[in-house]
PDB file of C-alpha atoms in Angstrom:
ATOM      1  CA  MET A  54      -2.515 -24.009  12.316  1.00 60.00           C
ATOM      2  CA  THR A  55      -1.403 -27.249  10.659  1.00 73.00           C
ATOM      3  CA  VAL A  56       0.048 -28.546   7.636  1.00 81.00           C
ATOM      4  CA  ALA A  57      -3.440 -29.990   6.674  1.00 87.00           C
ATOM      5  CA  ASN A  58      -4.822 -26.387   6.559  1.00 91.00           C
ATOM      6  CA  ILE A  59      -2.202 -25.046   4.450  1.00 93.00           C
ATOM      7  CA  GLU A  60      -2.340 -28.630   1.789  1.00 94.00           C
ATOM      8  CA  ARG A  61      -6.175 -28.183   1.865  1.00 96.00           C
ATOM      9  CA  LEU A  62      -5.861 -24.761   0.844  1.00 96.00           C
ATOM     10  CA  VAL A  63      -3.006 -25.559  -1.762  1.00 96.00           C
ATOM     11  CA  SER A  64      -4.892 -28.712  -3.296  1.00 97.00           C
ATOM     12  CA  ILE A  65      -8.571 -26.191  -3.576  1.00 97.00           C
ATOM     13  CA  MET A  66      -5.827 -24.087  -5.964  1.00 98.00           C
ATOM     14  CA  ALA A  67      -4.789 -26.822  -7.780  1.00 97.00           C
ATOM     15  CA  ARG A  68      -8.108 -28.158  -8.753  1.00 98.00           C
ATOM     16  CA  LEU A  69      -9.743 -24.739  -9.676  1.00 98.00           C
ATOM     17  CA  ARG A  70      -6.384 -24.099 -12.030  1.00 98.00           C
ATOM     18  CA  ASP A  71      -6.829 -27.591 -13.561  1.00 97.00           C
ATOM     19  CA  PRO A  72      -6.568 -27.070 -17.166  1.00 95.00           C
ATOM     20  CA  LYS A  73      -8.965 -29.919 -18.158  1.00 95.00           C
ATOM     21  CA  THR A  74     -11.491 -30.116 -15.171  1.00 97.00           C
ATOM     22  CA  GLY A  75     -11.200 -26.719 -13.144  1.00 97.00           C
ATOM     23  CA  CYS A  76     -12.915 -23.246 -12.547  1.00 97.00           C
ATOM     24  CA  GLU A  77     -13.595 -21.292 -16.150  1.00 96.00           C
ATOM     25  CA  TRP A  78     -12.329 -18.060 -14.284  1.00 97.00           C
ATOM     26  CA  ASP A  79      -9.389 -19.409 -12.958  1.00 98.00           C
ATOM     27  CA  THR A  80      -7.420 -21.092 -14.895  1.00 97.00           C
ATOM     28  CA  VAL A  81      -7.067 -17.921 -17.546  1.00 97.00           C
ATOM     29  CA  GLN A  82      -5.826 -15.697 -14.915  1.00 98.00           C
ATOM     30  CA  THR A  83      -2.138 -14.541 -15.164  1.00 97.00           C
ATOM     31  CA  PHE A  84      -0.043 -12.560 -12.382  1.00 97.00           C
ATOM     32  CA  GLU A  85      -1.035  -9.638 -14.071  1.00 95.00           C
ATOM     33  CA  THR A  86      -4.817 -10.250 -14.029  1.00 96.00           C
ATOM     34  CA  ILE A  87      -4.429 -11.050 -10.244  1.00 96.00           C
ATOM     35  CA  ALA A  88      -2.926  -8.779  -9.571  1.00 93.00           C
ATOM     36  CA  PRO A  89      -4.982  -5.987  -8.718  1.00 89.00           C
ATOM     37  CA  TYR A  90      -7.272  -7.987  -6.762  1.00 93.00           C
ATOM     38  CA  THR A  91      -4.179  -9.117  -4.156  1.00 94.00           C
ATOM     39  CA  ILE A  92      -4.138  -5.118  -3.959  1.00 89.00           C
ATOM     40  CA  GLU A  93      -7.995  -4.628  -3.521  1.00 90.00           C
ATOM     41  CA  GLU A  94      -7.487  -7.699  -0.867  1.00 94.00           C
ATOM     42  CA  ALA A  95      -4.867  -5.837   1.227  1.00 91.00           C
ATOM     43  CA  TYR A  96      -6.791  -2.735   1.128  1.00 87.00           C
ATOM     44  CA  GLU A  97      -9.734  -4.945   2.668  1.00 93.00           C
ATOM     45  CA  VAL A  98      -7.407  -6.095   5.142  1.00 94.00           C
ATOM     46  CA  ALA A  99      -6.697  -2.524   6.109  1.00 87.00           C
ATOM     47  CA  ASP A 100     -10.367  -1.474   6.239  1.00 87.00           C
ATOM     48  CA  ALA A 101     -11.120  -4.095   8.419  1.00 92.00           C
ATOM     49  CA  ILE A 102      -8.718  -3.373  10.378  1.00 92.00           C
ATOM     50  CA  GLN A 103      -9.479   0.744  10.862  1.00 84.00           C
ATOM     51  CA  ARG A 104     -13.483  -0.322  11.816  1.00 87.00           C
ATOM     52  CA  GLY A 105     -11.932  -2.845  14.466  1.00 92.00           C
ATOM     53  CA  ASP A 106     -13.931  -5.822  13.053  1.00 95.00           C
ATOM     54  CA  MET A 107     -12.081  -8.522  14.151  1.00 97.00           C
ATOM     55  CA  ALA A 108     -15.040 -10.935  12.118  1.00 97.00           C
ATOM     56  CA  GLU A 109     -14.324  -9.369   9.088  1.00 96.00           C
ATOM     57  CA  LEU A 110     -10.468  -9.393   9.479  1.00 97.00           C
ATOM     58  CA  GLN A 111     -10.537 -13.338   9.650  1.00 97.00           C
ATOM     59  CA  ASP A 112     -12.405 -13.214   6.183  1.00 97.00           C
ATOM     60  CA  GLU A 113     -10.276 -10.433   4.642  1.00 97.00           C
ATOM     61  CA  LEU A 114      -6.956 -12.277   5.832  1.00 97.00           C
ATOM     62  CA  GLY A 115      -8.220 -15.611   4.160  1.00 97.00           C
ATOM     63  CA  ASP A 116      -8.903 -13.601   0.884  1.00 97.00           C
ATOM     64  CA  LEU A 117      -5.394 -12.376   1.199  1.00 97.00           C
ATOM     65  CA  LEU A 118      -3.827 -15.937   1.959  1.00 97.00           C
ATOM     66  CA  LEU A 119      -5.364 -16.813  -1.080  1.00 98.00           C
ATOM     67  CA  GLN A 120      -3.894 -14.179  -3.392  1.00 98.00           C
ATOM     68  CA  VAL A 121      -0.453 -15.830  -2.428  1.00 98.00           C
ATOM     69  CA  VAL A 122      -1.475 -19.147  -2.835  1.00 98.00           C
ATOM     70  CA  PHE A 123      -2.901 -18.010  -6.366  1.00 98.00           C
ATOM     71  CA  HIS A 124       0.590 -16.583  -7.059  1.00 98.00           C
ATOM     72  CA  SER A 125       2.443 -18.881  -6.123  1.00 98.00           C
ATOM     73  CA  ARG A 126       0.288 -21.572  -7.782  1.00 98.00           C
ATOM     74  CA  MET A 127       0.720 -20.231 -11.166  1.00 98.00           C
ATOM     75  CA  ALA A 128       4.306 -19.442 -10.785  1.00 98.00           C
ATOM     76  CA  GLU A 129       4.787 -23.654  -9.739  1.00 98.00           C
ATOM     77  CA  GLU A 130       2.935 -23.957 -12.697  1.00 97.00           C
ATOM     78  CA  ALA A 131       5.501 -21.875 -15.196  1.00 97.00           C
ATOM     79  CA  GLY A 132       8.692 -23.845 -13.421  1.00 97.00           C
ATOM     80  CA  HIS A 133       9.465 -20.785 -11.281  1.00 98.00           C
ATOM     81  CA  PHE A 134       8.746 -21.712  -7.578  1.00 97.00           C
ATOM     82  CA  ALA A 135       6.089 -23.340  -5.465  1.00 96.00           C
ATOM     83  CA  LEU A 136       4.416 -21.979  -2.245  1.00 97.00           C
ATOM     84  CA  ALA A 137       6.486 -23.971   0.475  1.00 96.00           C
ATOM     85  CA  ASP A 138       9.336 -21.883  -1.521  1.00 97.00           C
ATOM     86  CA  VAL A 139       7.660 -18.491  -0.362  1.00 97.00           C
ATOM     87  CA  ILE A 140       7.041 -19.586   3.030  1.00 96.00           C
ATOM     88  CA  ASP A 141      10.964 -20.646   3.080  1.00 96.00           C
ATOM     89  CA  SER A 142      12.033 -17.805   1.533  1.00 95.00           C
ATOM     90  CA  ILE A 143      10.289 -15.050   4.317  1.00 96.00           C
ATOM     91  CA  SER A 144      11.350 -17.745   6.799  1.00 95.00           C
ATOM     92  CA  ASP A 145      14.636 -17.147   5.880  1.00 93.00           C
ATOM     93  CA  LYS A 146      14.491 -13.273   5.405  1.00 91.00           C
ATOM     94  CA  MET A 147      12.750 -13.060   8.965  1.00 91.00           C
ATOM     95  CA  GLU A 148      16.010 -14.997  10.790  1.00 90.00           C
ATOM     96  CA  ARG A 149      18.603 -13.364   8.758  1.00 88.00           C
ATOM     97  CA  ARG A 150      17.099  -9.825   9.861  1.00 86.00           C
ATOM     98  CA  HIS A 151      16.863 -11.262  13.849  1.00 87.00           C
ATOM     99  CA  PRO A 152      19.980 -12.387  13.697  1.00 86.00           C
ATOM    100  CA  HIS A 153      20.308 -12.151  17.954  1.00 82.00           C
ATOM    101  CA  LEU A 154      17.103 -14.311  18.327  1.00 85.00           C
ATOM    102  CA  PHE A 155      17.834 -17.133  15.409  1.00 85.00           C
ATOM    103  CA  LEU A 156      21.240 -17.050  14.290  1.00 80.00           C
ATOM    104  CA  GLY A 157      23.103 -16.619  17.463  1.00 76.00           C
ATOM    105  CA  ALA A 158      24.753 -13.046  16.779  1.00 73.00           C
ATOM    106  CA  SER A 159      25.699 -10.810  19.977  1.00 67.00           C
ATOM    107  CA  GLU A 160      23.747  -7.837  18.334  1.00 69.00           C
ATOM    108  CA  GLY A 161      20.587  -7.299  16.652  1.00 64.00           C
ATOM    109  CA  GLY A 162      17.208  -5.806  16.663  1.00 62.00           C
ATOM    110  CA  HIS A 163      15.023  -3.422  14.738  1.00 62.00           C
ATOM    111  CA  HIS A 164      18.055  -1.067  14.770  1.00 60.00           C
ATOM    112  CA  LEU A 165      19.652  -2.859  12.479  1.00 69.00           C
ATOM    113  CA  TRP A 166      16.589  -3.903  10.380  1.00 67.00           C
ATOM    114  CA  GLU A 167      17.198  -1.074   7.771  1.00 68.00           C
ATOM    115  CA  GLN A 168      20.832  -1.901   7.447  1.00 73.00           C
ATOM    116  CA  ILE A 169      20.353  -5.539   6.989  1.00 73.00           C
ATOM    117  CA  LYS A 170      17.679  -4.491   4.183  1.00 71.00           C
ATOM    118  CA  ALA A 171      20.794  -2.382   2.686  1.00 70.00           C
ATOM    119  CA  ALA A 172      23.175  -4.972   2.946  1.00 72.00           C
ATOM    120  CA  GLU A 173      20.488  -7.860   0.913  1.00 72.00           C
ATOM    121  CA  ARG A 174      19.361  -5.068  -1.800  1.00 68.00           C
ATOM    122  CA  GLU A 175      23.068  -4.306  -2.249  1.00 69.00           C
ATOM    123  CA  ALA A 176      24.193  -8.202  -2.784  1.00 69.00           C
ATOM    124  CA  LYS A 177      20.903  -8.362  -4.997  1.00 67.00           C
ATOM    125  CA  GLY A 178      22.650  -5.958  -7.092  1.00 61.00           C
ATOM    126  CA  HIS A 179      26.065  -7.743  -7.635  1.00 52.00           C
ATOM    127  CA  GLU A 180      24.250 -10.780  -8.584  1.00 51.00           C
ATOM    128  CA  SER A 181      22.418  -8.486 -11.639  1.00 49.00           C
ATOM    129  CA  ALA A 182      25.678  -6.605 -11.877  1.00 42.00           C
ATOM    130  CA  ARG A 183      23.833  -3.413 -12.126  1.00 53.00           C
ATOM    131  CA  ALA A 184      24.158  -0.347  -9.761  1.00 58.00           C
ATOM    132  CA  ILE A 185      22.757   0.026  -6.487  1.00 74.00           C
ATOM    133  CA  SER A 186      20.535   3.256  -5.913  1.00 85.00           C
ATOM    134  CA  ALA A 187      19.327   4.035  -2.532  1.00 86.00           C
ATOM    135  CA  LEU A 188      15.669   4.259  -3.837  1.00 90.00           C
ATOM    136  CA  GLU A 189      15.883   0.399  -5.134  1.00 84.00           C
ATOM    137  CA  GLY A 190      13.258  -2.000  -3.810  1.00 81.00           C
ATOM    138  CA  VAL A 191      10.624   1.104  -3.280  1.00 88.00           C
ATOM    139  CA  ALA A 192       7.537  -0.888  -4.915  1.00 84.00           C
ATOM    140  CA  LEU A 193       5.808   0.699  -7.865  1.00 86.00           C
ATOM    141  CA  GLY A 194       2.148  -1.112  -7.120  1.00 80.00           C
ATOM    142  CA  LEU A 195       2.516   0.942  -3.759  1.00 84.00           C
ATOM    143  CA  PRO A 196      -0.439   3.925  -3.371  1.00 88.00           C
ATOM    144  CA  ALA A 197       1.290   6.769  -4.570  1.00 92.00           C
ATOM    145  CA  LEU A 198       1.569   8.316  -1.069  1.00 93.00           C
ATOM    146  CA  LEU A 199       2.959   6.105   0.661  1.00 92.00           C
ATOM    147  CA  ARG A 200       5.353   5.006  -2.215  1.00 93.00           C
ATOM    148  CA  ALA A 201       6.297   9.281  -2.217  1.00 96.00           C
ATOM    149  CA  GLU A 202       7.199   9.079   1.719  1.00 96.00           C
ATOM    150  CA  LYS A 203       9.100   5.785   1.378  1.00 94.00           C
ATOM    151  CA  LEU A 204      11.149   7.343  -1.141  1.00 96.00           C
ATOM    152  CA  GLN A 205      11.586  10.066   0.320  1.00 97.00           C
ATOM    153  CA  LYS A 206      12.772   8.605   3.624  1.00 94.00           C
ATOM    154  CA  ARG A 207      15.283   6.460   1.166  1.00 93.00           C
ATOM    155  CA  ALA A 208      16.682   9.635   0.260  1.00 95.00           C
ATOM    156  CA  ALA A 209      16.772  11.328   3.680  1.00 95.00           C
ATOM    157  CA  ARG A 210      18.877   8.341   4.437  1.00 91.00           C
ATOM    158  CA  THR A 211      21.290  10.179   1.784  1.00 92.00           C
ATOM    159  CA  GLY A 212      21.484  13.050   3.603  1.00 95.00           C
ATOM    160  CA  PHE A 213      19.196  14.613   0.904  1.00 95.00           C
ATOM    161  CA  ASP A 214      16.440  16.219   3.077  1.00 96.00           C
ATOM    162  CA  TRP A 215      14.965  19.604   4.006  1.00 94.00           C
ATOM    163  CA  PRO A 216      16.515  19.782   8.022  1.00 93.00           C
ATOM    164  CA  ASP A 217      13.469  21.134   9.071  1.00 93.00           C
ATOM    165  CA  ALA A 218       9.888  20.932   8.457  1.00 95.00           C
ATOM    166  CA  GLY A 219      10.027  24.920   7.331  1.00 96.00           C
ATOM    167  CA  GLY A 220      12.246  24.020   4.173  1.00 96.00           C
ATOM    168  CA  ALA A 221       8.998  21.547   2.996  1.00 96.00           C
ATOM    169  CA  ARG A 222       6.359  24.190   3.828  1.00 97.00           C
ATOM    170  CA  ALA A 223       8.104  26.538   1.756  1.00 97.00           C
ATOM    171  CA  LYS A 224       8.405  24.149  -1.232  1.00 97.00           C
ATOM    172  CA  ILE A 225       4.468  23.417  -1.059  1.00 97.00           C
ATOM    173  CA  ASP A 226       4.062  27.476  -1.845  1.00 97.00           C
ATOM    174  CA  GLU A 227       6.600  27.275  -4.650  1.00 97.00           C
ATOM    175  CA  GLU A 228       4.826  24.277  -5.875  1.00 97.00           C
ATOM    176  CA  LEU A 229       1.611  25.861  -6.127  1.00 97.00           C
ATOM    177  CA  ALA A 230       2.659  28.935  -7.536  1.00 97.00           C
ATOM    178  CA  GLU A 231       3.982  26.778 -10.391  1.00 97.00           C
ATOM    179  CA  VAL A 232       0.719  24.968 -10.816  1.00 97.00           C
ATOM    180  CA  GLU A 233      -1.071  28.473 -10.925  1.00 97.00           C
ATOM    181  CA  ALA A 234       1.570  29.344 -13.955  1.00 97.00           C
ATOM    182  CA  ALA A 235       1.048  26.030 -15.950  1.00 97.00           C
ATOM    183  CA  ASP A 236      -0.247  26.638 -19.103  1.00 95.00           C
ATOM    184  CA  THR A 237      -1.389  23.175 -20.512  1.00 97.00           C
ATOM    185  CA  PRO A 238      -3.199  20.275 -19.211  1.00 96.00           C
ATOM    186  CA  GLU A 239      -0.297  18.032 -19.243  1.00 97.00           C
ATOM    187  CA  ALA A 240       1.921  20.440 -17.279  1.00 97.00           C
ATOM    188  CA  ARG A 241      -0.701  21.523 -14.593  1.00 97.00           C
ATOM    189  CA  ALA A 242      -0.832  17.561 -14.070  1.00 97.00           C
ATOM    190  CA  GLU A 243       2.748  17.567 -13.584  1.00 97.00           C
ATOM    191  CA  GLU A 244       3.035  20.407 -11.146  1.00 98.00           C
ATOM    192  CA  ILE A 245      -0.275  19.173  -9.495  1.00 98.00           C
ATOM    193  CA  GLY A 246       1.751  15.911  -8.499  1.00 97.00           C
ATOM    194  CA  ASP A 247       4.731  17.392  -7.303  1.00 97.00           C
ATOM    195  CA  LEU A 248       2.290  19.799  -5.216  1.00 98.00           C
ATOM    196  CA  LEU A 249       1.351  17.000  -4.138  1.00 98.00           C
ATOM    197  CA  PHE A 250       4.927  15.225  -3.272  1.00 98.00           C
ATOM    198  CA  ALA A 251       5.934  18.579  -1.518  1.00 98.00           C
ATOM    199  CA  VAL A 252       2.789  17.748   0.652  1.00 98.00           C
ATOM    200  CA  VAL A 253       3.766  14.523   1.583  1.00 97.00           C
ATOM    201  CA  ASN A 254       7.267  15.850   2.499  1.00 97.00           C
ATOM    202  CA  TRP A 255       5.762  18.605   4.495  1.00 97.00           C
ATOM    203  CA  ALA A 256       3.440  15.647   6.484  1.00 97.00           C
ATOM    204  CA  ARG A 257       6.748  13.406   7.069  1.00 97.00           C
ATOM    205  CA  LYS A 258       8.487  16.024   8.484  1.00 96.00           C
ATOM    206  CA  GLN A 259       5.798  16.981  10.599  1.00 95.00           C
ATOM    207  CA  GLY A 260       5.649  13.483  11.675  1.00 95.00           C
ATOM    208  CA  VAL A 261       2.382  12.706  10.178  1.00 96.00           C
ATOM    209  CA  ASP A 262       2.083   9.644   7.733  1.00 93.00           C
ATOM    210  CA  ALA A 263       0.404  11.237   4.297  1.00 95.00           C
ATOM    211  CA  GLU A 264      -1.383   7.737   3.731  1.00 91.00           C
ATOM    212  CA  ALA A 265      -3.321   7.342   7.090  1.00 89.00           C
ATOM    213  CA  ALA A 266      -4.068  10.942   7.102  1.00 93.00           C
ATOM    214  CA  LEU A 267      -5.588  10.787   3.986  1.00 94.00           C
ATOM    215  CA  ARG A 268      -7.783   8.020   4.892  1.00 88.00           C
ATOM    216  CA  GLY A 269      -8.590   9.618   7.887  1.00 90.00           C
ATOM    217  CA  ALA A 270     -10.207  12.557   5.542  1.00 94.00           C
ATOM    218  CA  ASN A 271     -11.882  10.418   3.563  1.00 93.00           C
ATOM    219  CA  ALA A 272     -13.424   8.736   6.459  1.00 90.00           C
ATOM    220  CA  LYS A 273     -14.693  11.725   7.882  1.00 94.00           C
ATOM    221  CA  PHE A 274     -15.701  13.188   4.542  1.00 96.00           C
ATOM    222  CA  GLU A 275     -18.100  10.210   3.537  1.00 95.00           C
ATOM    223  CA  ARG A 276     -19.340  10.294   7.732  1.00 95.00           C
ATOM    224  CA  ARG A 277     -20.440  13.868   7.149  1.00 97.00           C
ATOM    225  CA  PHE A 278     -21.696  13.793   3.281  1.00 97.00           C
ATOM    226  CA  LYS A 279     -24.008  10.576   4.614  1.00 96.00           C
ATOM    227  CA  ALA A 280     -25.064  12.564   7.790  1.00 96.00           C
ATOM    228  CA  MET A 281     -26.320  15.692   4.929  1.00 97.00           C
ATOM    229  CA  GLU A 282     -27.773  13.153   2.981  1.00 97.00           C
ATOM    230  CA  ALA A 283     -29.774  12.026   5.662  1.00 96.00           C
ATOM    231  CA  GLU A 284     -30.508  15.179   7.415  1.00 95.00           C
ATOM    232  CA  ALA A 285     -32.260  15.911   4.220  1.00 96.00           C
ATOM    233  CA  GLY A 286     -33.718  12.936   2.259  1.00 95.00           C
ATOM    234  CA  ASP A 287     -34.966  12.857  -1.074  1.00 95.00           C
ATOM    235  CA  ALA A 288     -34.308  16.308  -1.024  1.00 95.00           C
ATOM    236  CA  PHE A 289     -30.739  16.648  -0.928  1.00 96.00           C
ATOM    237  CA  GLU A 290     -30.006  16.543  -4.552  1.00 95.00           C
ATOM    238  CA  GLY A 291     -32.472  19.252  -5.750  1.00 96.00           C
ATOM    239  CA  LEU A 292     -30.923  21.282  -2.958  1.00 96.00           C
ATOM    240  CA  ASP A 293     -29.004  24.592  -3.740  1.00 96.00           C
ATOM    241  CA  LEU A 294     -25.362  25.297  -3.268  1.00 97.00           C
ATOM    242  CA  ASP A 295     -25.928  27.640   0.001  1.00 97.00           C
ATOM    243  CA  ALA A 296     -28.456  25.129   1.803  1.00 97.00           C
ATOM    244  CA  LYS A 297     -26.102  22.097   1.078  1.00 97.00           C
ATOM    245  CA  GLU A 298     -23.125  24.583   2.867  1.00 97.00           C
ATOM    246  CA  VAL A 299     -25.763  24.604   5.941  1.00 97.00           C
ATOM    247  CA  LEU A 300     -26.206  20.903   6.031  1.00 97.00           C
ATOM    248  CA  TRP A 301     -22.177  20.324   5.901  1.00 96.00           C
ATOM    249  CA  GLN A 302     -21.600  22.848   8.837  1.00 96.00           C
ATOM    250  CA  GLY A 303     -24.207  20.989  10.702  1.00 96.00           C
ATOM    251  CA  ALA A 304     -22.416  17.364  10.265  1.00 96.00           C
ATOM    252  CA  LYS A 305     -19.418  19.090  11.006  1.00 95.00           C
ATOM    253  CA  ARG A 306     -20.572  19.806  14.174  1.00 94.00           C
ATOM    254  CA  ALA A 307     -21.841  16.852  14.655  1.00 92.00           C
ATOM    255  CA  GLY A 308     -18.371  15.123  14.091  1.00 81.00           C
TER     256      GLY A 308
END
């Protein structure tokens, strides 16, 4: 990669965003309208990795990079920062978080990563003159399961955690009972949220990444359901539930 590669992409985005001669779609976008695309592109990168498709990964990484350039261009237009500032910021952060490699420190390594991050959060808190929570900085835009796990891990560092998986497992039973006792749609939705949170906590205590586990379950369901459709052909939708269950069991045996 050369500077020219980046400059070409930056130039393309500047032309797309030109208020007089740019693309009619690109010129009216905002941070808020582009954010969903940014999240979608990140998921498509993860999907390409999971499928082991390197050609697709190259393409999706390009789409994700475009999102960074797009946001940076909008910020530059508003006078906030430019792409160069984004690159400098992450470069500074990586050097700061690896002091033994870049800053001549005698100690470093991954075991200090969270300590350095915590110090950075504290410094930001002092700058904004507000108290810092242990949960500070867990992005609202994360997938809900992933965010739940990150919140739980942050809380656990303060000692607020079950000592073993047994307590987390018992919490699931407690939350399930509260779901069944809920007497309004609003209460039921709230209690199901608590139940999901408890399941994520139990998965964490088992050393399981809940987000990855659910992605795997989704992929497995999709694979088996498509196998059912392929087996039954056009008759699939007209089959009764018992017949579909037979097909499902066959798909499960096949993997």
